[in-house]
mmCIF file of C-alpha atoms in Angstrom:
data_model
loop_
_atom_site.group_PDB
_atom_site.id
_atom_site.type_symbol
_atom_site.label_atom_id
_atom_site.label_comp_id
_atom_site.label_asym_id
_atom_site.label_seq_id
_atom_site.Cartn_x
_atom_site.Cartn_y
_atom_site.Cartn_z
ATOM 1 C CA MET S 15 9.066 -21.040 -8.161
ATOM 2 C CA THR S 16 5.401 -21.986 -7.899
ATOM 3 C CA SER S 17 5.538 -22.204 -4.101
ATOM 4 C CA LEU S 18 7.259 -18.809 -3.989
ATOM 5 C CA LEU S 19 4.470 -17.301 -6.086
ATOM 6 C CA ARG S 20 1.882 -18.925 -3.824
ATOM 7 C CA LEU S 21 3.623 -17.395 -0.807
ATOM 8 C CA TYR S 22 3.605 -14.013 -2.553
ATOM 9 C CA ASP S 23 -0.111 -14.350 -3.373
ATOM 10 C CA PHE S 24 -0.890 -15.393 0.200
ATOM 11 C CA THR S 25 1.140 -12.437 1.512
ATOM 12 C CA ILE S 26 -0.659 -9.814 -0.555
ATOM 13 C CA ILE S 27 -4.063 -11.294 0.289
ATOM 14 C CA ALA S 28 -3.163 -11.337 3.997
ATOM 15 C CA LEU S 29 -1.938 -7.734 3.844
ATOM 16 C CA ALA S 30 -5.131 -6.643 2.102
ATOM 17 C CA GLY S 31 -7.114 -8.444 4.799
ATOM 18 C CA LEU S 32 -5.082 -6.690 7.467
ATOM 19 C CA ALA S 33 -5.758 -3.340 5.783
ATOM 20 C CA GLY S 34 -9.485 -4.104 5.689
ATOM 21 C CA ALA S 35 -9.511 -5.177 9.330
ATOM 22 C CA ALA S 36 -7.657 -2.010 10.327
ATOM 23 C CA ILE S 37 -10.186 0.172 8.515
ATOM 24 C CA PHE S 38 -13.042 -1.786 10.110
ATOM 25 C CA ALA S 39 -11.505 -1.292 13.575
ATOM 26 C CA LEU S 40 -11.014 2.374 12.795
ATOM 27 C CA ALA S 41 -14.683 2.759 11.828
ATOM 28 C CA PHE S 42 -15.682 1.081 15.091
ATOM 29 C CA ALA S 43 -13.328 3.317 17.120
ATOM 30 C CA ILE S 44 -14.609 6.495 15.443
ATOM 31 C CA THR S 45 -18.202 5.447 16.121
ATOM 32 C CA ALA S 46 -17.381 4.692 19.754
ATOM 33 C CA ASP S 47 -15.598 8.033 20.101
ATOM 34 C CA VAL S 48 -18.592 9.957 18.738
ATOM 35 C CA VAL S 49 -21.072 8.098 20.953
ATOM 36 C CA LEU S 50 -18.971 8.385 24.124
ATOM 37 C CA ARG S 51 -18.243 12.067 23.486
ATOM 38 C CA ASN S 52 -21.921 12.869 22.855
ATOM 39 C CA ILE S 53 -23.102 11.175 26.043
ATOM 40 C CA GLY S 54 -20.384 12.995 27.963
ATOM 41 C CA ILE S 55 -18.343 10.025 29.152
ATOM 42 C CA THR S 56 -15.009 10.514 27.384
ATOM 43 C CA ASN S 57 -13.330 10.883 24.053
ATOM 44 C CA PHE S 58 -10.216 9.492 22.401
ATOM 45 C CA PRO S 59 -7.834 12.419 21.779
ATOM 46 C CA TRP S 60 -5.382 10.125 20.002
ATOM 47 C CA LEU S 61 -7.934 8.862 17.473
ATOM 48 C CA LEU S 62 -7.321 11.476 14.784
ATOM 49 C CA GLU S 63 -3.630 10.629 14.760
ATOM 50 C CA VAL S 64 -4.308 6.893 14.701
ATOM 51 C CA THR S 65 -6.721 7.488 11.810
ATOM 52 C CA GLU S 66 -3.933 9.152 9.825
ATOM 53 C CA TYR S 67 -1.589 6.244 10.493
ATOM 54 C CA VAL S 68 -4.183 3.581 9.689
ATOM 55 C CA LEU S 69 -5.168 5.220 6.407
ATOM 56 C CA PHE S 70 -1.514 5.580 5.437
ATOM 57 C CA GLY S 71 -0.736 1.982 6.347
ATOM 58 C CA ALA S 72 -3.862 0.503 4.781
ATOM 59 C CA THR S 73 -3.143 2.265 1.509
ATOM 60 C CA PHE S 74 0.290 0.710 1.232
ATOM 61 C CA LEU S 75 -0.722 -2.683 2.653
ATOM 62 C CA ALA S 76 -3.534 -3.136 0.137
ATOM 63 C CA SER S 77 -1.875 -1.624 -2.946
ATOM 64 C CA PRO S 78 -0.231 -4.822 -4.279
ATOM 65 C CA TRP S 79 -3.516 -6.729 -3.956
ATOM 66 C CA VAL S 80 -5.411 -3.928 -5.702
ATOM 67 C CA LEU S 81 -2.874 -3.939 -8.543
ATOM 68 C CA LYS S 82 -3.039 -7.734 -8.871
ATOM 69 C CA ARG S 83 -6.820 -7.616 -9.159
ATOM 70 C CA GLY S 84 -6.698 -4.718 -11.627
ATOM 71 C CA ALA S 85 -8.972 -2.770 -9.291
ATOM 72 C CA HIS S 86 -6.883 0.389 -9.309
ATOM 73 C CA VAL S 87 -8.149 3.605 -10.856
ATOM 74 C CA ARG S 88 -7.239 3.858 -14.504
ATOM 75 C CA VAL S 89 -8.271 5.879 -17.482
ATOM 76 C CA ASP S 90 -8.568 3.311 -20.237
ATOM 77 C CA ILE S 91 -10.221 5.300 -22.997
ATOM 78 C CA LEU S 92 -7.091 4.972 -25.137
ATOM 79 C CA VAL S 93 -6.435 1.331 -24.251
ATOM 80 C CA SER S 94 -10.010 0.272 -24.986
ATOM 81 C CA ASN S 95 -9.763 1.749 -28.503
ATOM 82 C CA LEU S 96 -6.541 -0.055 -29.425
ATOM 83 C CA SER S 97 -6.056 -3.360 -31.165
ATOM 84 C CA GLY S 98 -4.673 -6.365 -29.286
ATOM 85 C CA THR S 99 -1.035 -5.610 -30.123
ATOM 86 C CA GLY S 100 -1.336 -1.888 -29.453
ATOM 87 C CA ARG S 101 -3.109 -2.607 -26.192
ATOM 88 C CA ARG S 102 -0.378 -5.034 -25.060
ATOM 89 C CA ILE S 103 2.352 -2.537 -25.942
ATOM 90 C CA LEU S 104 0.641 0.255 -24.005
ATOM 91 C CA GLU S 105 -0.039 -2.030 -21.020
ATOM 92 C CA PHE S 106 3.599 -3.154 -21.057
ATOM 93 C CA ALA S 107 4.771 0.479 -21.155
ATOM 94 C CA ALA S 108 2.462 1.382 -18.265
ATOM 95 C CA ASP S 109 3.680 -1.615 -16.252
ATOM 96 C CA THR S 110 7.292 -0.660 -16.974
ATOM 97 C CA LEU S 111 6.649 2.872 -15.768
ATOM 98 C CA GLY S 112 4.885 1.503 -12.675
ATOM 99 C CA LEU S 113 7.868 -0.769 -11.993
ATOM 100 C CA LEU S 114 10.310 2.129 -12.287
ATOM 101 C CA VAL S 115 8.259 4.432 -10.061
ATOM 102 C CA SER S 116 7.696 1.709 -7.448
ATOM 103 C CA GLY S 117 11.381 0.801 -7.521
ATOM 104 C CA CYS S 118 12.472 4.421 -7.043
ATOM 105 C CA LEU S 119 9.926 4.970 -4.283
ATOM 106 C CA GLY S 120 11.036 1.807 -2.515
ATOM 107 C CA PHE S 121 14.724 2.645 -2.861
ATOM 108 C CA TYR S 122 14.376 6.119 -1.398
ATOM 109 C CA ALA S 123 11.948 4.964 1.302
ATOM 110 C CA LEU S 124 14.522 2.359 2.354
ATOM 111 C CA ARG S 125 17.249 4.997 2.542
ATOM 112 C CA VAL S 126 15.067 7.287 4.645
ATOM 113 C CA ALA S 127 13.931 4.393 6.869
ATOM 114 C CA LEU S 128 17.537 3.389 7.584
ATOM 115 C CA GLU S 129 18.586 6.984 8.292
ATOM 116 C CA SER S 130 15.547 7.508 10.512
ATOM 117 C CA TYR S 131 16.303 4.296 12.407
ATOM 118 C CA GLU S 132 19.973 5.217 12.881
ATOM 119 C CA ARG S 133 19.111 8.700 14.145
ATOM 120 C CA GLY S 134 16.248 7.458 16.309
ATOM 121 C CA ASP S 135 13.793 9.934 14.764
ATOM 122 C CA LEU S 136 10.432 10.138 16.482
ATOM 123 C CA LEU S 137 7.047 11.501 15.491
ATOM 124 C CA PHE S 138 5.781 13.829 18.208
ATOM 125 C CA LYS S 139 2.038 14.307 18.213
ATOM 126 C CA GLU S 140 -0.514 12.927 20.636
ATOM 127 C CA ILE S 141 1.390 9.637 20.505
ATOM 128 C CA VAL S 142 5.198 9.518 20.302
ATOM 129 C CA ILE S 143 6.374 6.753 17.985
ATOM 130 C CA PRO S 144 9.414 5.993 15.828
ATOM 131 C CA GLU S 145 9.306 7.329 12.282
ATOM 132 C CA TRP S 146 11.176 4.539 10.497
ATOM 133 C CA PRO S 147 8.383 1.892 10.455
ATOM 134 C CA PHE S 148 6.317 4.084 8.148
ATOM 135 C CA PHE S 149 9.131 4.266 5.621
ATOM 136 C CA ALA S 150 9.829 0.551 6.054
ATOM 137 C CA LEU S 151 6.184 -0.112 5.176
ATOM 138 C CA VAL S 152 6.524 1.974 2.010
ATOM 139 C CA THR S 153 9.684 0.030 1.142
ATOM 140 C CA PHE S 154 7.982 -3.332 1.656
ATOM 141 C CA ALA S 155 4.864 -2.355 -0.300
ATOM 142 C CA SER S 156 7.018 -0.962 -3.113
ATOM 143 C CA LEU S 157 8.892 -4.251 -3.314
ATOM 144 C CA LEU S 158 5.599 -6.142 -3.596
ATOM 145 C CA LEU S 159 4.385 -3.683 -6.226
ATOM 146 C CA CYS S 160 7.585 -4.271 -8.204
ATOM 147 C CA VAL S 161 6.949 -8.020 -8.087
ATOM 148 C CA GLU S 162 3.394 -7.503 -9.287
ATOM 149 C CA PHE S 163 4.439 -5.199 -12.124
ATOM 150 C CA ILE S 164 7.024 -7.760 -13.240
ATOM 151 C CA ARG S 165 4.371 -10.506 -13.105
ATOM 152 C CA ARG S 166 2.119 -8.374 -15.270
ATOM 153 C CA MET S 167 4.924 -7.713 -17.740
ATOM 154 C CA VAL S 168 5.812 -11.392 -18.214
ATOM 155 C CA ALA S 169 2.227 -12.707 -18.119
ATOM 156 C CA LYS S 170 0.922 -14.296 -21.277
ATOM 157 C CA PRO S 171 -1.451 -11.932 -23.066
ATOM 158 C CA GLU S 172 -5.096 -12.724 -22.711
ATOM 159 C CA SER S 173 -6.673 -14.138 -25.841
ATOM 160 C CA ALA S 174 -8.806 -11.662 -27.720
ATOM 161 C CA ALA S 175 -12.498 -12.201 -27.074
#
């Protein structure tokens, strides 16, 4: 089980790194596009579309890592004013809700990905690409989020400081 958890941890770190690298490459490409367009050489008409895809993908690739680190946006005014037991109950409830939402999202994304693959659906914009990989990515990220929510639910509570 320990080696499986290490593989999971390595996977989410690698995916977060991939998301960061993609955003870095995107920043470089946007800069190059602006410079080349302003000096009159060329532009990249496909860049806006690629930007949409990269931002979509990076969001889902990095989400399990963000959740693991506790770096997600949260309003903790209520949690910070609760006692240790109340805090653990509320955190457990939030993790349960997160697990249910991630599970539902992953389930329906998988269904749509399979249907899209079977039909051969394509996205027609500047670039023509299959639609199903986007839904497959959501499915995969949702699965990793479910694992992380379960890990949070079964984790030993931190000792009160």
